[in-house]
Amino acid sequence: MDIREIFAFNLKAFRRAKRLSQEELAHLAGIDRTYVSLLERRVYSASIDVVQQLATALDVEADELLKRPVKASK
């Protein structure tokens, strides 16, 4: 997994865990909904400022969005 894929995976996972739509997350983070979609689909890369805005909106530390997910054991 590259960093963009890790970020996209974590962003979507945290958003779903909080039961937020892309639109709701975008509103909380002060960004456009389509941008959230593009980030989750790895079309765009997020700036460090946007990573922080999204982390704040999700109530997690910014580094949590960039950590490699733990793989489920078999």
JSON list of C-alpha atoms in Angstrom, two decimals:
[
{"chain": "A", "resi": 1, "resn": "MET", "atom": "CA", "xyz": [0.00, 0.00, 0.00]},
{"chain": "A", "resi": 2, "resn": "ASP", "atom": "CA", "xyz": [1.33, 3.44, -0.86]},
{"chain": "A", "resi": 3, "resn": "ILE", "atom": "CA", "xyz": [0.64, 6.43, 1.37]},
{"chain": "A", "resi": 4, "resn": "ARG", "atom": "CA", "xyz": [-2.27, 7.67, -0.76]},
{"chain": "A", "resi": 5, "resn": "GLU", "atom": "CA", "xyz": [-3.94, 4.26, -0.58]},
{"chain": "A", "resi": 6, "resn": "ILE", "atom": "CA", "xyz": [-3.38, 4.07, 3.19]},
{"chain": "A", "resi": 7, "resn": "PHE", "atom": "CA", "xyz": [-4.84, 7.54, 3.69]},
{"chain": "A", "resi": 8, "resn": "ALA", "atom": "CA", "xyz": [-7.86, 6.75, 1.49]},
{"chain": "A", "resi": 9, "resn": "PHE", "atom": "CA", "xyz": [-8.52, 3.47, 3.30]},
{"chain": "A", "resi": 10, "resn": "ASN", "atom": "CA", "xyz": [-8.25, 5.06, 6.75]},
{"chain": "A", "resi": 11, "resn": "LEU", "atom": "CA", "xyz": [-10.30, 8.12, 5.81]},
{"chain": "A", "resi": 12, "resn": "LYS", "atom": "CA", "xyz": [-13.17, 5.95, 4.60]},
{"chain": "A", "resi": 13, "resn": "ALA", "atom": "CA", "xyz": [-12.90, 3.58, 7.58]},
{"chain": "A", "resi": 14, "resn": "PHE", "atom": "CA", "xyz": [-12.95, 6.37, 10.17]},
{"chain": "A", "resi": 15, "resn": "ARG", "atom": "CA", "xyz": [-15.77, 8.16, 8.34]},
{"chain": "A", "resi": 16, "resn": "ARG", "atom": "CA", "xyz": [-17.88, 5.01, 8.26]},
{"chain": "A", "resi": 17, "resn": "ALA", "atom": "CA", "xyz": [-17.07, 4.22, 11.91]},
{"chain": "A", "resi": 18, "resn": "LYS", "atom": "CA", "xyz": [-18.44, 7.64, 12.83]},
{"chain": "A", "resi": 19, "resn": "ARG", "atom": "CA", "xyz": [-21.46, 6.95, 10.59]},
{"chain": "A", "resi": 20, "resn": "LEU", "atom": "CA", "xyz": [-20.86, 10.09, 8.59]},
{"chain": "A", "resi": 21, "resn": "SER", "atom": "CA", "xyz": [-21.68, 10.60, 4.94]},
{"chain": "A", "resi": 22, "resn": "GLN", "atom": "CA", "xyz": [-19.06, 12.19, 2.72]},
{"chain": "A", "resi": 23, "resn": "GLU", "atom": "CA", "xyz": [-21.19, 15.32, 2.72]},
{"chain": "A", "resi": 24, "resn": "GLU", "atom": "CA", "xyz": [-21.37, 15.44, 6.53]},
{"chain": "A", "resi": 25, "resn": "LEU", "atom": "CA", "xyz": [-17.62, 14.93, 6.87]},
{"chain": "A", "resi": 26, "resn": "ALA", "atom": "CA", "xyz": [-16.93, 17.58, 4.27]},
{"chain": "A", "resi": 27, "resn": "HIS", "atom": "CA", "xyz": [-19.14, 20.05, 6.12]},
{"chain": "A", "resi": 28, "resn": "LEU", "atom": "CA", "xyz": [-17.40, 19.34, 9.44]},
{"chain": "A", "resi": 29, "resn": "ALA", "atom": "CA", "xyz": [-13.96, 19.68, 7.82]},
{"chain": "A", "resi": 30, "resn": "GLY", "atom": "CA", "xyz": [-14.83, 22.79, 5.82]},
{"chain": "A", "resi": 31, "resn": "ILE", "atom": "CA", "xyz": [-14.10, 21.22, 2.44]},
{"chain": "A", "resi": 32, "resn": "ASP", "atom": "CA", "xyz": [-16.17, 20.20, -0.57]},
{"chain": "A", "resi": 33, "resn": "ARG", "atom": "CA", "xyz": [-17.96, 16.82, -0.61]},
{"chain": "A", "resi": 34, "resn": "THR", "atom": "CA", "xyz": [-16.58, 15.96, -4.02]},
{"chain": "A", "resi": 35, "resn": "TYR", "atom": "CA", "xyz": [-13.07, 16.48, -2.65]},
{"chain": "A", "resi": 36, "resn": "VAL", "atom": "CA", "xyz": [-13.73, 13.90, 0.08]},
{"chain": "A", "resi": 37, "resn": "SER", "atom": "CA", "xyz": [-14.90, 11.47, -2.60]},
{"chain": "A", "resi": 38, "resn": "LEU", "atom": "CA", "xyz": [-11.81, 12.13, -4.71]},
{"chain": "A", "resi": 39, "resn": "LEU", "atom": "CA", "xyz": [-9.55, 11.57, -1.69]},
{"chain": "A", "resi": 40, "resn": "GLU", "atom": "CA", "xyz": [-11.27, 8.29, -0.81]},
{"chain": "A", "resi": 41, "resn": "ARG", "atom": "CA", "xyz": [-10.88, 7.13, -4.42]},
{"chain": "A", "resi": 42, "resn": "ARG", "atom": "CA", "xyz": [-7.20, 8.17, -4.49]},
{"chain": "A", "resi": 43, "resn": "VAL", "atom": "CA", "xyz": [-7.74, 10.60, -7.36]},
{"chain": "A", "resi": 44, "resn": "TYR", "atom": "CA", "xyz": [-6.22, 13.51, -5.39]},
{"chain": "A", "resi": 45, "resn": "SER", "atom": "CA", "xyz": [-3.60, 13.77, -2.68]},
{"chain": "A", "resi": 46, "resn": "ALA", "atom": "CA", "xyz": [-4.45, 15.72, 0.46]},
{"chain": "A", "resi": 47, "resn": "SER", "atom": "CA", "xyz": [-2.29, 18.55, 1.70]},
{"chain": "A", "resi": 48, "resn": "ILE", "atom": "CA", "xyz": [-1.09, 18.34, 5.29]},
{"chain": "A", "resi": 49, "resn": "ASP", "atom": "CA", "xyz": [-3.61, 21.05, 6.17]},
{"chain": "A", "resi": 50, "resn": "VAL", "atom": "CA", "xyz": [-6.49, 19.02, 4.75]},
{"chain": "A", "resi": 51, "resn": "VAL", "atom": "CA", "xyz": [-5.28, 15.92, 6.60]},
{"chain": "A", "resi": 52, "resn": "GLN", "atom": "CA", "xyz": [-5.46, 17.95, 9.81]},
{"chain": "A", "resi": 53, "resn": "GLN", "atom": "CA", "xyz": [-8.93, 19.33, 8.99]},
{"chain": "A", "resi": 54, "resn": "LEU", "atom": "CA", "xyz": [-10.26, 15.84, 8.30]},
{"chain": "A", "resi": 55, "resn": "ALA", "atom": "CA", "xyz": [-8.64, 14.40, 11.42]},
{"chain": "A", "resi": 56, "resn": "THR", "atom": "CA", "xyz": [-10.18, 17.15, 13.54]},
{"chain": "A", "resi": 57, "resn": "ALA", "atom": "CA", "xyz": [-13.59, 16.54, 11.97]},
{"chain": "A", "resi": 58, "resn": "LEU", "atom": "CA", "xyz": [-13.24, 12.81, 12.67]},
{"chain": "A", "resi": 59, "resn": "ASP", "atom": "CA", "xyz": [-11.95, 13.44, 16.20]},
{"chain": "A", "resi": 60, "resn": "VAL", "atom": "CA", "xyz": [-8.74, 11.47, 15.63]},
{"chain": "A", "resi": 61, "resn": "GLU", "atom": "CA", "xyz": [-5.06, 12.42, 15.57]},
{"chain": "A", "resi": 62, "resn": "ALA", "atom": "CA", "xyz": [-3.81, 13.26, 12.08]},
{"chain": "A", "resi": 63, "resn": "ASP", "atom": "CA", "xyz": [-1.21, 10.47, 12.18]},
{"chain": "A", "resi": 64, "resn": "GLU", "atom": "CA", "xyz": [-4.02, 7.91, 12.55]},
{"chain": "A", "resi": 65, "resn": "LEU", "atom": "CA", "xyz": [-5.07, 8.72, 8.99]},
{"chain": "A", "resi": 66, "resn": "LEU", "atom": "CA", "xyz": [-1.58, 7.88, 7.74]},
{"chain": "A", "resi": 67, "resn": "LYS", "atom": "CA", "xyz": [-0.85, 4.67, 9.64]},
{"chain": "A", "resi": 68, "resn": "ARG", "atom": "CA", "xyz": [-0.76, 1.41, 7.74]},
{"chain": "A", "resi": 69, "resn": "PRO", "atom": "CA", "xyz": [-3.87, -0.59, 8.72]},
{"chain": "A", "resi": 70, "resn": "VAL", "atom": "CA", "xyz": [-3.29, -3.77, 10.69]},
{"chain": "A", "resi": 71, "resn": "LYS", "atom": "CA", "xyz": [-4.05, -6.76, 8.53]},
{"chain": "A", "resi": 72, "resn": "ALA", "atom": "CA", "xyz": [-6.57, -9.22, 9.86]},
{"chain": "A", "resi": 73, "resn": "SER", "atom": "CA", "xyz": [-5.04, -12.52, 10.85]},
{"chain": "A", "resi": 74, "resn": "LYS", "atom": "CA", "xyz": [-6.15, -15.66, 9.01]}
]
